[in-house]
Coordinates of C-alpha atoms in Angstrom, one line a residue:
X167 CA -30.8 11.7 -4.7
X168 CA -30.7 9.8 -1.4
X169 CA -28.3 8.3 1.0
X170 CA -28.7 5.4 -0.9
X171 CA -25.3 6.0 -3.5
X172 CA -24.2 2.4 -2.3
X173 CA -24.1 1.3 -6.0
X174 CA -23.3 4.3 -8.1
X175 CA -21.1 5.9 -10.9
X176 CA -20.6 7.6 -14.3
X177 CA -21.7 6.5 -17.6
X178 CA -19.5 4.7 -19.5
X179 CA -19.3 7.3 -22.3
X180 CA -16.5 8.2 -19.7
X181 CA -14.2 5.5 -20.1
X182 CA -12.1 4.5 -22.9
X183 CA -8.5 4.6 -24.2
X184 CA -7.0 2.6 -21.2
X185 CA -6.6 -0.5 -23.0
X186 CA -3.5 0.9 -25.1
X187 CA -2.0 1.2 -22.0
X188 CA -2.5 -0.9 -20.0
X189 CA -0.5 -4.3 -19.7
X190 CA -1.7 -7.4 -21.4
X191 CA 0.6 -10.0 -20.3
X192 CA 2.6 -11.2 -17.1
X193 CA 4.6 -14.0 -15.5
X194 CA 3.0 -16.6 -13.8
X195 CA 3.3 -15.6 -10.0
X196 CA 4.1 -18.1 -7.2
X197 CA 1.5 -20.8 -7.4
X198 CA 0.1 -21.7 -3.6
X199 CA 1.7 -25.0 -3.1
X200 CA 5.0 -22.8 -4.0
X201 CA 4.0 -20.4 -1.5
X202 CA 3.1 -23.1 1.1
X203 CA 6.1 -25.0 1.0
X204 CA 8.6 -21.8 1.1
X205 CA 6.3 -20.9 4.2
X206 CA 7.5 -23.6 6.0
X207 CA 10.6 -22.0 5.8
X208 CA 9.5 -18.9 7.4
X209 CA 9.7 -17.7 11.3
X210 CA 8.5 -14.8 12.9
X211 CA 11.0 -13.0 15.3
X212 CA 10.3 -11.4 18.5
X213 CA 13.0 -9.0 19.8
X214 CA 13.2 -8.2 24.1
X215 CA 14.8 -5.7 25.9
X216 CA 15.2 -3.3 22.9
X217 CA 15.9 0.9 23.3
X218 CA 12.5 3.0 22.6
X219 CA 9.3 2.8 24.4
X220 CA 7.8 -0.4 23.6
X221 CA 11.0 -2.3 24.3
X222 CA 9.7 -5.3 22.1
X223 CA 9.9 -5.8 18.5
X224 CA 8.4 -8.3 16.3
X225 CA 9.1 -9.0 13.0
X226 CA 9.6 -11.9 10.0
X227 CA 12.5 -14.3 9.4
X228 CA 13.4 -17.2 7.0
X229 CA 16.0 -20.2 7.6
X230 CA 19.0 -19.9 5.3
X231 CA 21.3 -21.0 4.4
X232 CA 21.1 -23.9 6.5
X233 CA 18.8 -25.2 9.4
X234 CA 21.0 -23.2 12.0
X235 CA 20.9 -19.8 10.8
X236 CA 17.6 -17.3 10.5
X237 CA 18.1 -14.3 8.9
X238 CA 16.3 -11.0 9.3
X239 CA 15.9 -7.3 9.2
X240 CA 18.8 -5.8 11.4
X241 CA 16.6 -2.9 12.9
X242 CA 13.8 -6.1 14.1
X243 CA 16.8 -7.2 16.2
X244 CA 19.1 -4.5 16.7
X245 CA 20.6 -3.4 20.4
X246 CA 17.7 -5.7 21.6
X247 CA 18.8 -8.2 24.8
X248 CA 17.2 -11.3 23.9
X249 CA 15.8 -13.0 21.0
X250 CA 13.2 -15.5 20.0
X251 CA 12.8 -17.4 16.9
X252 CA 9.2 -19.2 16.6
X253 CA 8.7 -21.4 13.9
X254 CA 4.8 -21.1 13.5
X255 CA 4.6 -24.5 10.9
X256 CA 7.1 -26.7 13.5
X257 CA 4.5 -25.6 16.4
X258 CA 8.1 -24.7 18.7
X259 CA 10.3 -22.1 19.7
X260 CA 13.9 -21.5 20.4
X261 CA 16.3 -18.8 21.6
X262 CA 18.5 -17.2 19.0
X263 CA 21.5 -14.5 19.4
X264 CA 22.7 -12.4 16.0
X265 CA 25.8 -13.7 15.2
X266 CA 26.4 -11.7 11.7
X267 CA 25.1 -7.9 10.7
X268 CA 25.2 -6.2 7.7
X269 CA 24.2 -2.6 8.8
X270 CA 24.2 -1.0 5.0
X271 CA 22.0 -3.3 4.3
X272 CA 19.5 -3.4 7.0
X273 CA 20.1 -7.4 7.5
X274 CA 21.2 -10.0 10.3
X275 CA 21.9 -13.6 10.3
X276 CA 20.8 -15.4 13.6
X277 CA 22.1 -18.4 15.4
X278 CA 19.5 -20.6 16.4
X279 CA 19.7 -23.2 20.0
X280 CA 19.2 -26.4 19.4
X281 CA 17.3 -25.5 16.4
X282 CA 14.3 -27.9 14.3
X283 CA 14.3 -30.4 11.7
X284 CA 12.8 -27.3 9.4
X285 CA 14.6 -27.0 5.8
X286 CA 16.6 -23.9 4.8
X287 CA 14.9 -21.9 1.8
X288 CA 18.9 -22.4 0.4
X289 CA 18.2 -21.6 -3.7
X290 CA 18.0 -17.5 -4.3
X291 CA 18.0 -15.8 -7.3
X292 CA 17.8 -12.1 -9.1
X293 CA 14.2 -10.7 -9.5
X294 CA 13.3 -9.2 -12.7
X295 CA 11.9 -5.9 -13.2
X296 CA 8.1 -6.8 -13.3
X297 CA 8.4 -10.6 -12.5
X298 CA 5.7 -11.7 -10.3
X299 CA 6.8 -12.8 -6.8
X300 CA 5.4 -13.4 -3.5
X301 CA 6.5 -11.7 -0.2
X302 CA 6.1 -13.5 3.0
X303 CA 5.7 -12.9 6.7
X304 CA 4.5 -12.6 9.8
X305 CA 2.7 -9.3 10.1
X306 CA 0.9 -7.8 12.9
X307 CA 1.7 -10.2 15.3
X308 CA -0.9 -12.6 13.4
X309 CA -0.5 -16.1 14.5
X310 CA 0.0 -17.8 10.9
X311 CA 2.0 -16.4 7.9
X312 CA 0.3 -14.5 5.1
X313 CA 1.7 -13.8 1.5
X314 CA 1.4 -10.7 -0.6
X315 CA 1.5 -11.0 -4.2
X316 CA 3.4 -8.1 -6.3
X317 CA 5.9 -7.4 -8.7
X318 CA 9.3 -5.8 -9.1
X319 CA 8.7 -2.4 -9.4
X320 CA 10.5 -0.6 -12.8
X321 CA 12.6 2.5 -12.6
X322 CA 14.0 1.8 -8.7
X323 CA 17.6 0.7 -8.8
X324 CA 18.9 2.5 -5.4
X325 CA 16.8 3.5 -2.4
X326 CA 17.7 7.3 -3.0
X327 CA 15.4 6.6 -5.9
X328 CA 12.2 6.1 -3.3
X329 CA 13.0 8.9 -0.6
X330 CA 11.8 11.9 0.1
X331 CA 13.3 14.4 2.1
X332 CA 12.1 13.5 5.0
X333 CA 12.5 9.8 4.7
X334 CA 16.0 10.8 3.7
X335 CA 16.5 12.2 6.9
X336 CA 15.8 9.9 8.9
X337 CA 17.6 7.6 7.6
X338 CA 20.6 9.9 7.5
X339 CA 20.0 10.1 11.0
X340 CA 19.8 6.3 12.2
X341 CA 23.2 5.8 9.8
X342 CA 21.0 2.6 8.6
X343 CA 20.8 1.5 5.9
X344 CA 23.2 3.1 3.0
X345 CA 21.3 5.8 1.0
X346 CA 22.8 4.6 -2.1
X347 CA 21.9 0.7 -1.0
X348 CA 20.9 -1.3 -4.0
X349 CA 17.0 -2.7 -4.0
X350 CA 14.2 -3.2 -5.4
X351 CA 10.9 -1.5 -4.9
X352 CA 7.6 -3.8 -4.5
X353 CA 4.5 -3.1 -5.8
X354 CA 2.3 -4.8 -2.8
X355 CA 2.7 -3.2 0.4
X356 CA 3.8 -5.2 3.0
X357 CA 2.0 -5.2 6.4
X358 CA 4.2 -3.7 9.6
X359 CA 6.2 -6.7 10.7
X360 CA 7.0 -8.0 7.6
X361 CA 10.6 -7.1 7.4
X362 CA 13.2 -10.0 7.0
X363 CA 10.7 -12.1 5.5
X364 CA 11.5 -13.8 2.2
X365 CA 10.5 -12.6 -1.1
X366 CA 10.1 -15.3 -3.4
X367 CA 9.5 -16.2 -7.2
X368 CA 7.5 -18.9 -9.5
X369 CA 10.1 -21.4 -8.3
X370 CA 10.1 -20.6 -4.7
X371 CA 13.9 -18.9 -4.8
X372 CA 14.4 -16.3 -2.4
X373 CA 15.2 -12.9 -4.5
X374 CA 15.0 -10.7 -1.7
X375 CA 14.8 -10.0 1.8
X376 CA 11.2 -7.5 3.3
X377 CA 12.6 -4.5 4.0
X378 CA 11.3 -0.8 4.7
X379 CA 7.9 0.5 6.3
X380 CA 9.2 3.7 7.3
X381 CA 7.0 5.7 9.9
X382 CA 7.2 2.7 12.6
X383 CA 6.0 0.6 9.7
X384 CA 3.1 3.2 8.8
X385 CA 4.3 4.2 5.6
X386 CA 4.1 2.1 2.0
X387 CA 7.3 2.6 1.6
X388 CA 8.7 -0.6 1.0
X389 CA 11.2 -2.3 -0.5
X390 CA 13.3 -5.4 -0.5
X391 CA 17.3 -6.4 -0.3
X392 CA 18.5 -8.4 -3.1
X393 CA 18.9 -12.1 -2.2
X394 CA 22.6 -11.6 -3.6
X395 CA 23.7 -9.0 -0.2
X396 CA 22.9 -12.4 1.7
X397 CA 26.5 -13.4 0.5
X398 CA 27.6 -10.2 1.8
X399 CA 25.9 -10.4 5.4
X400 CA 27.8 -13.9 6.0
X401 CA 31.0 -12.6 4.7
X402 CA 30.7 -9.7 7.3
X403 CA 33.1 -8.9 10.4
X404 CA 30.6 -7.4 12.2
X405 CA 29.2 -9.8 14.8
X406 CA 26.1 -9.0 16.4
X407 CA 23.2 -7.0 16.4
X408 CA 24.6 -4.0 19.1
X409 CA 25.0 -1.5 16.5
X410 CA 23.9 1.5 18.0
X411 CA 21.1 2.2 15.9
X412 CA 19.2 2.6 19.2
X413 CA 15.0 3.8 20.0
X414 CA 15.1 5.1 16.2
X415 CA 15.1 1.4 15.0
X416 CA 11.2 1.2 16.6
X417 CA 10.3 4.8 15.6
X418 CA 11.5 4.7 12.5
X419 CA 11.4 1.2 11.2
X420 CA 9.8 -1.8 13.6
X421 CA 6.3 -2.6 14.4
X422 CA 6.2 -2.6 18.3
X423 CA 4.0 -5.0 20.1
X424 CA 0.4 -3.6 20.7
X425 CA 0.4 -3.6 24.7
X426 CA -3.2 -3.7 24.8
X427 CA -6.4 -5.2 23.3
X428 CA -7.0 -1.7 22.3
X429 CA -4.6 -0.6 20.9
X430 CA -4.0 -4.0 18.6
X431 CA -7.1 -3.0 17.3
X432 CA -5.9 0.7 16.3
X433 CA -3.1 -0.9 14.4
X434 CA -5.5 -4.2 12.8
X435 CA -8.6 -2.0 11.0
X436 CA -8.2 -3.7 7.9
X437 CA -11.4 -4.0 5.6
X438 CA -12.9 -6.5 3.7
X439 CA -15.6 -4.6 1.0
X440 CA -16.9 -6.3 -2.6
X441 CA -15.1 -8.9 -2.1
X442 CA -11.8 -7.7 -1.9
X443 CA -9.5 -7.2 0.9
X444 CA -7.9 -3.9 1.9
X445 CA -5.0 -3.6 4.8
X446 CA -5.1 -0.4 6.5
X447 CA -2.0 1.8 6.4
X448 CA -2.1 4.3 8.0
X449 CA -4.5 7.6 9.0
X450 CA -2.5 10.8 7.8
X451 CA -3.6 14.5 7.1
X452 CA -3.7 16.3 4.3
X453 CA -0.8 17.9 4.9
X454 CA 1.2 14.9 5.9
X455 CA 0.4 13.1 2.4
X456 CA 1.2 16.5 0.8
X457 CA 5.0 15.8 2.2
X458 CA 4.9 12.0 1.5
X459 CA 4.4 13.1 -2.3
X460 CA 8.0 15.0 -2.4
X461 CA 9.5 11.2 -3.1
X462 CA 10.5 11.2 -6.3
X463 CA 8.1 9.9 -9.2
X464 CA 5.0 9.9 -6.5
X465 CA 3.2 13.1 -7.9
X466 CA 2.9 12.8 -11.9
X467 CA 1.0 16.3 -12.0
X468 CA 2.2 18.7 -10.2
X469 CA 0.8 21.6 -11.8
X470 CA -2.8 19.8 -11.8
X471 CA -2.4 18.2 -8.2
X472 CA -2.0 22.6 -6.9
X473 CA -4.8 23.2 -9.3
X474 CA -7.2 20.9 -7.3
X475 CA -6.0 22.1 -4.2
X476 CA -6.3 25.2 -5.3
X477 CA -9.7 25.3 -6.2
X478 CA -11.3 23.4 -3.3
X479 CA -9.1 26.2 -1.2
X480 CA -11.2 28.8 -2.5
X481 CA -14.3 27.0 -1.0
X482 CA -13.0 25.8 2.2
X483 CA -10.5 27.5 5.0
X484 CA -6.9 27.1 4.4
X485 CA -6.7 25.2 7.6
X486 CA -9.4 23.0 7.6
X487 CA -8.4 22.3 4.1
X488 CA -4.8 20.8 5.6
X489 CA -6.3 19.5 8.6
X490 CA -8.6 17.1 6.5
X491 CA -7.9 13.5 7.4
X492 CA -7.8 10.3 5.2
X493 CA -6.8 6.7 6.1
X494 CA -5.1 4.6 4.1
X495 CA -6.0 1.5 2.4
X496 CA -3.8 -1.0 0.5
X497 CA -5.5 -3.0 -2.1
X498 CA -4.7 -6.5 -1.6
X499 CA -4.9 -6.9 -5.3
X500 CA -3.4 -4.1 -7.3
X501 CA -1.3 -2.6 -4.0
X502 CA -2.8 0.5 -4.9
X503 CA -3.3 2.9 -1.5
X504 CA -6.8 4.6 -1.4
X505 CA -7.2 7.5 0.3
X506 CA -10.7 7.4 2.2
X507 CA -11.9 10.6 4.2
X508 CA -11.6 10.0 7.8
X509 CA -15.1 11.7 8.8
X510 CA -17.0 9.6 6.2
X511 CA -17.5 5.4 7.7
X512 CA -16.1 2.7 5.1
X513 CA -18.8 -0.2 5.3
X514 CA -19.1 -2.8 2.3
X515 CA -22.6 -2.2 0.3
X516 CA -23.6 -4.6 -2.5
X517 CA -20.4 -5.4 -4.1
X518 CA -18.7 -1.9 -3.9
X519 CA -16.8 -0.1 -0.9
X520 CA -19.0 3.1 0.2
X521 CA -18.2 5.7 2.7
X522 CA -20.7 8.0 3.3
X523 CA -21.1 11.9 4.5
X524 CA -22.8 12.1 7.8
X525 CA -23.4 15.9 6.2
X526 CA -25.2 15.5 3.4
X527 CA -25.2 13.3 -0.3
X528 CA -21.6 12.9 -0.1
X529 CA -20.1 9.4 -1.3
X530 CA -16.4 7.9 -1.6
X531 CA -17.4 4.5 -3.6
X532 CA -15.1 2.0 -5.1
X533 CA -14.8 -1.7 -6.4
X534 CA -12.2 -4.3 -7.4
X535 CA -12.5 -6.5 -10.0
X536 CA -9.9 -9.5 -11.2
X537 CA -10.5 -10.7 -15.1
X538 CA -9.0 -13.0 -17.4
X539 CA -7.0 -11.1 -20.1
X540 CA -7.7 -14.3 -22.9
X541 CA -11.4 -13.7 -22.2
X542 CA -11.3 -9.9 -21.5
X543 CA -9.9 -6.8 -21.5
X544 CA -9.4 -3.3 -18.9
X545 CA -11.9 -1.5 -21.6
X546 CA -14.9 -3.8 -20.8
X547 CA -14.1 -3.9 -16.7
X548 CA -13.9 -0.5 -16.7
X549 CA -17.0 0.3 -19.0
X550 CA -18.3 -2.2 -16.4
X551 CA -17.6 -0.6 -13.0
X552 CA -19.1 2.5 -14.5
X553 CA -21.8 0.9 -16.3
X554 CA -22.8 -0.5 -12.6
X555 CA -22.7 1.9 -10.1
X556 CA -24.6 4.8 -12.9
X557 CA -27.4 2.3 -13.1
X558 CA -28.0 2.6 -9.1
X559 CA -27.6 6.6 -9.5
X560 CA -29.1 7.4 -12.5
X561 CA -27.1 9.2 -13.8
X562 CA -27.1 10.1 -17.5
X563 CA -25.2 12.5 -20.2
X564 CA -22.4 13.0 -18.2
X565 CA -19.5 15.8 -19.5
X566 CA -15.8 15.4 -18.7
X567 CA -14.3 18.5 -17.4
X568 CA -10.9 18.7 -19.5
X569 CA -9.8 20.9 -16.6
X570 CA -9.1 17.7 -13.9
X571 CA -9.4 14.9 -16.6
X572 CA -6.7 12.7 -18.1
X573 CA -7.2 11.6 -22.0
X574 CA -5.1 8.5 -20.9
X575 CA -3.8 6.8 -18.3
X576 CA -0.7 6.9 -17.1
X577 CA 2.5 4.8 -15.9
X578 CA 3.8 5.2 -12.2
X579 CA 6.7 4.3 -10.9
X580 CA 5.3 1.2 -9.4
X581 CA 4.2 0.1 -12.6
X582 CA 0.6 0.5 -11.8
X583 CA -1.6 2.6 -14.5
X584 CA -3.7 5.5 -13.6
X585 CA -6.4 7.2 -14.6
X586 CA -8.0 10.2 -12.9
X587 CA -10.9 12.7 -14.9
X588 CA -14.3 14.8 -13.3
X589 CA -17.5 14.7 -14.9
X590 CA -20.7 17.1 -14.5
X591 CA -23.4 14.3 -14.9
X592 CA -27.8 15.0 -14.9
X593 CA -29.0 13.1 -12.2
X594 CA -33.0 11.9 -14.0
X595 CA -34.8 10.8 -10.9
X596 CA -34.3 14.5 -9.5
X597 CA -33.3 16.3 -12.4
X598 CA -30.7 17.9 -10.4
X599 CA -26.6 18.3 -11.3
X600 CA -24.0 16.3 -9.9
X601 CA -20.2 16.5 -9.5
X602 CA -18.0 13.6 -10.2
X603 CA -14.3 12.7 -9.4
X604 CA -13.2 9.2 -10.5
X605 CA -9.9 7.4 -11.0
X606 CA -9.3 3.6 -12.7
X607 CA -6.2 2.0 -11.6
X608 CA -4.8 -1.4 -12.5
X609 CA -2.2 -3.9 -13.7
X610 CA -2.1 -6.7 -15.7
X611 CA -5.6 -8.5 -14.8
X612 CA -6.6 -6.7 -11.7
X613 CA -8.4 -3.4 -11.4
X614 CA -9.6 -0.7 -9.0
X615 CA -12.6 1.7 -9.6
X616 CA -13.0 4.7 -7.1
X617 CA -15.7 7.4 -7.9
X618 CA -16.4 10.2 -5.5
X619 CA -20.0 11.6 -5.7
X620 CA -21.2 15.0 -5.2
X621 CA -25.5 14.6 -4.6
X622 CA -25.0 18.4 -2.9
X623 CA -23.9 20.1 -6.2
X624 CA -26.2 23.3 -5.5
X625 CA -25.0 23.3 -1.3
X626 CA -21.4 23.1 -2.4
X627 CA -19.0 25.7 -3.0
X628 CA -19.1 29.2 -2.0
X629 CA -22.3 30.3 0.2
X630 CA -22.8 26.6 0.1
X631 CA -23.2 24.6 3.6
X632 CA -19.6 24.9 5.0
X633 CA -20.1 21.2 6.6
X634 CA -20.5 19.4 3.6
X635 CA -18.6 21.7 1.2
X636 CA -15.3 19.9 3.7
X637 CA -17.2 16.4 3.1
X638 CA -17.5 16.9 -0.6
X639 CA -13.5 18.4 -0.8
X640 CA -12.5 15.5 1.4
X641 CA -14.0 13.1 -1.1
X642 CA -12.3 14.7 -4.1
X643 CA -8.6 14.6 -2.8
X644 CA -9.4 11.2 -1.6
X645 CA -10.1 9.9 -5.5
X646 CA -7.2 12.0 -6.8
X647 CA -4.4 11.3 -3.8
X648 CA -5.4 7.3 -4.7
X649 CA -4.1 7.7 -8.2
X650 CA -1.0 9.2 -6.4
X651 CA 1.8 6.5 -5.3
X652 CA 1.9 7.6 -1.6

């Protein structure tokens, strides 16, 4: 084999089973002229003066429930000395002060000066669990909104459901929002700067209100306010946004403003690759996403996630092993996070993602693929993907190992299904062996194909080059940490 795994994969004698799980039908999600006109409706809110280091904030807004009034995430605004409301459609801004807060809940209602002729996004609504809405905002600082399509997330009632025990703490420790505050949990992850943007459905109601992004908005932990705590936040005697919460509402929550060209490039690497956009999270280590997989209903398999680990311990050094870095992608599509090793460069190669070893014939490849369920179905994408990338490999008579492989898929919390298995394939243009990690993840009609390839299967392991033994290990927790909801 050569550096040339840009198209690559298993046979498809690998695949199969996924289509009894997988889901076959769906609401219709907010059409684009839906979207469009509830973007009107939509600000983005820059906070000066604030606690913490960067001492601005910036964040998303809505008018509601009437032309006067923005509402937001409290910790955009909170203990902040001046605020701006910018309506991006109207071309104009004005100054705002919070007159309402609702601290359990994370929210604020702003008074606007002399506001616009803009219309208030005044219907809301209760999202269903799985219903297809739209979330939309102002993230990054960009200059024009974006939406993200998801769904309501099943099995998330409370946002004790979601946190670890670290997350847990921190919140325990700003006093903001209530641990046992009712939400609901996306499946999309929202970009930093997103919160107090409006999360809307096929009729363009507002259901909820952006919320979350722990880690200074590094973290996919998202979720949204009901659209029925609105009710609550203008019934409120707290008047304001000086609550005390302090720095923590930047360190924990808000997405500063970059200060520099430089570093608004650090925070903006997001990747375009076959076709399909992926928003960078976040760069974490090992032992970083390790912790992030204490929140509850993140790691299915325990027992086989420290039997991986386990194994690629006994090949590489304890600390290197931790020390490994990945960064995080979110796929625009599905909202699945994939996990790609830091050392190996992401570039887009004939229709697939690839990121290769600099050591050696090492390859973290993947693909997404949209298809019509009345014309299609998950069994022929997959068989597809695999079908594919094998053809530009070679690969042939490829053997599951029952040891890391899953007969079926299964359901996250998220509602996204995953797949993860390893395959020992024969490589025919060298006749040499090769190592396989792959994972198929997906809902309704979209679907995401990640394969890690091992070309180095005789330098791996022990008395194997160290160098790309790390690559190859790195490239293995990346497929099976992607299947993971992290």
């Amino acid at each position: 084999m050569t550096k040339a795994t840009a198209a690559c994969l298993l046979g498809s004698v690998l695949v199969g089973g996924l289509m009894s799980a997988w889901a076959s039908s769906a609401t219709a999600k907010p059409s684009a002229d839906i979207v469009r006109a509830a973007a009107t409706s939509v600000v983005r809110v820059t906070a000066e003066g604030c606690p913490g280091g960067q001492g601005s904030r910036v964040g998303s807004g809505f008018i509601w429930p009437d032309p006067s009034t923005v509402v937001t995430a409290l910790h955009v605004v909170a203990d902040c000395r001046s605020v701006t409301v910018d309506y991006v459609e109207a071309g104009v801004q004005r100054r705002a002060q919070a007159s309402k807060s609702l601290r359990r809940a994370d929210l604020a209602l702003l008074a606007v000066e002399n506001p616009p002729a803009v219309p208030a996004l005044s219907e809301t609504a209760e999202a269903a669990e799985q219903e297809e809405l739209a979330a939309i905002g102002l993230p990054l600082n960009v200059r024009n909104w974006q939406e993200t399509y998801g769904s309501r997330a099943l099995n998330v009632k409370k946002l004790s459901d979601i946190l670890n025990d670290a997350s847990r703490r921190q919140i325990e420790n700003l006093g903001a929002p209530a641990i046992n505050l009712e939400i609901f949990r996306l499946t999309a992850v929202v970009k930093p700067g997103s919160s107090g943007g409006p999360v809307i459905n096929a009729r363009g109601a507002v259901v909820g209100v952006v919320d979350g992004g722990l880690d200074g908005g590094a973290s996919s932990l998202n979720w949204a306010v009901p659209a029925h705590l609105l009710q609550e936040l203008v019934a409120s005697g707290a008047s304001g946004a000086d609550v005390g919460l302090g720095p923590a509402a930047e360190t924990v929550f808000a997405f500063s403003v970059p200060e520099t060209a430089q570093a608004a490039a650090q925070v903006n690497r997001d990747m375009t690759c076959g076709g399909r956009n992926y928003f960078h999270l976040a760069t974490r280590s090992l032992n970083e996403i390790v912790d992030s997989l204490q929140t509850p209903g993140t790691l299915d398999d325990p027992q086989g996630f420290v039997q991986v680990v386990a194994a690629l311990a006994a090949v590489v050094p304890e600390n290197d092993l931790a020390a490994l870095g990945f960064d995080l992608f979110v796929d625009s599509e599905t909202g699945a996070t994939v996990a790609v090793p830091e050392t190996m460069p992401l570039s887009d190669g004939d229709g697939f993602c690839v990121a290769e070893s600099q050591q050696g014939d090492i390859a973290l490849i993947f693909q997404g693929l949209v298809f019509n369920p009345a014309v299609t179905n998950v069994d022929f994408v997959s068989n597809q993907f695999v079908f594919n990338v094998s053809q530009g490999l070679g690969f042939a008579n490829c053997q599951a190992d029952p040891s890391f492989s899953q007969v079926m898929p299964h359901a996250r919390v998220d509602g996204l299904l995953a797949r993860r298995f390893a395959a020992l394939c024969y490589h025919l243009p060298s006749g040499e062996q090769a190592y396989n990690f792959v994972a198929h993840l997906g809902r309704l009609n979209s679907y995401l194909g990640i394969v890690a390839v091992n070309g180095e299967f005789y330098d791996t392991g022990v008395g194997g080059d160290p160098d790309i033994t790390r690559d190859w290990a790195a490239a293995a927790l990346a497929v099976i940490i992607s299947t993971y909801q992290i």
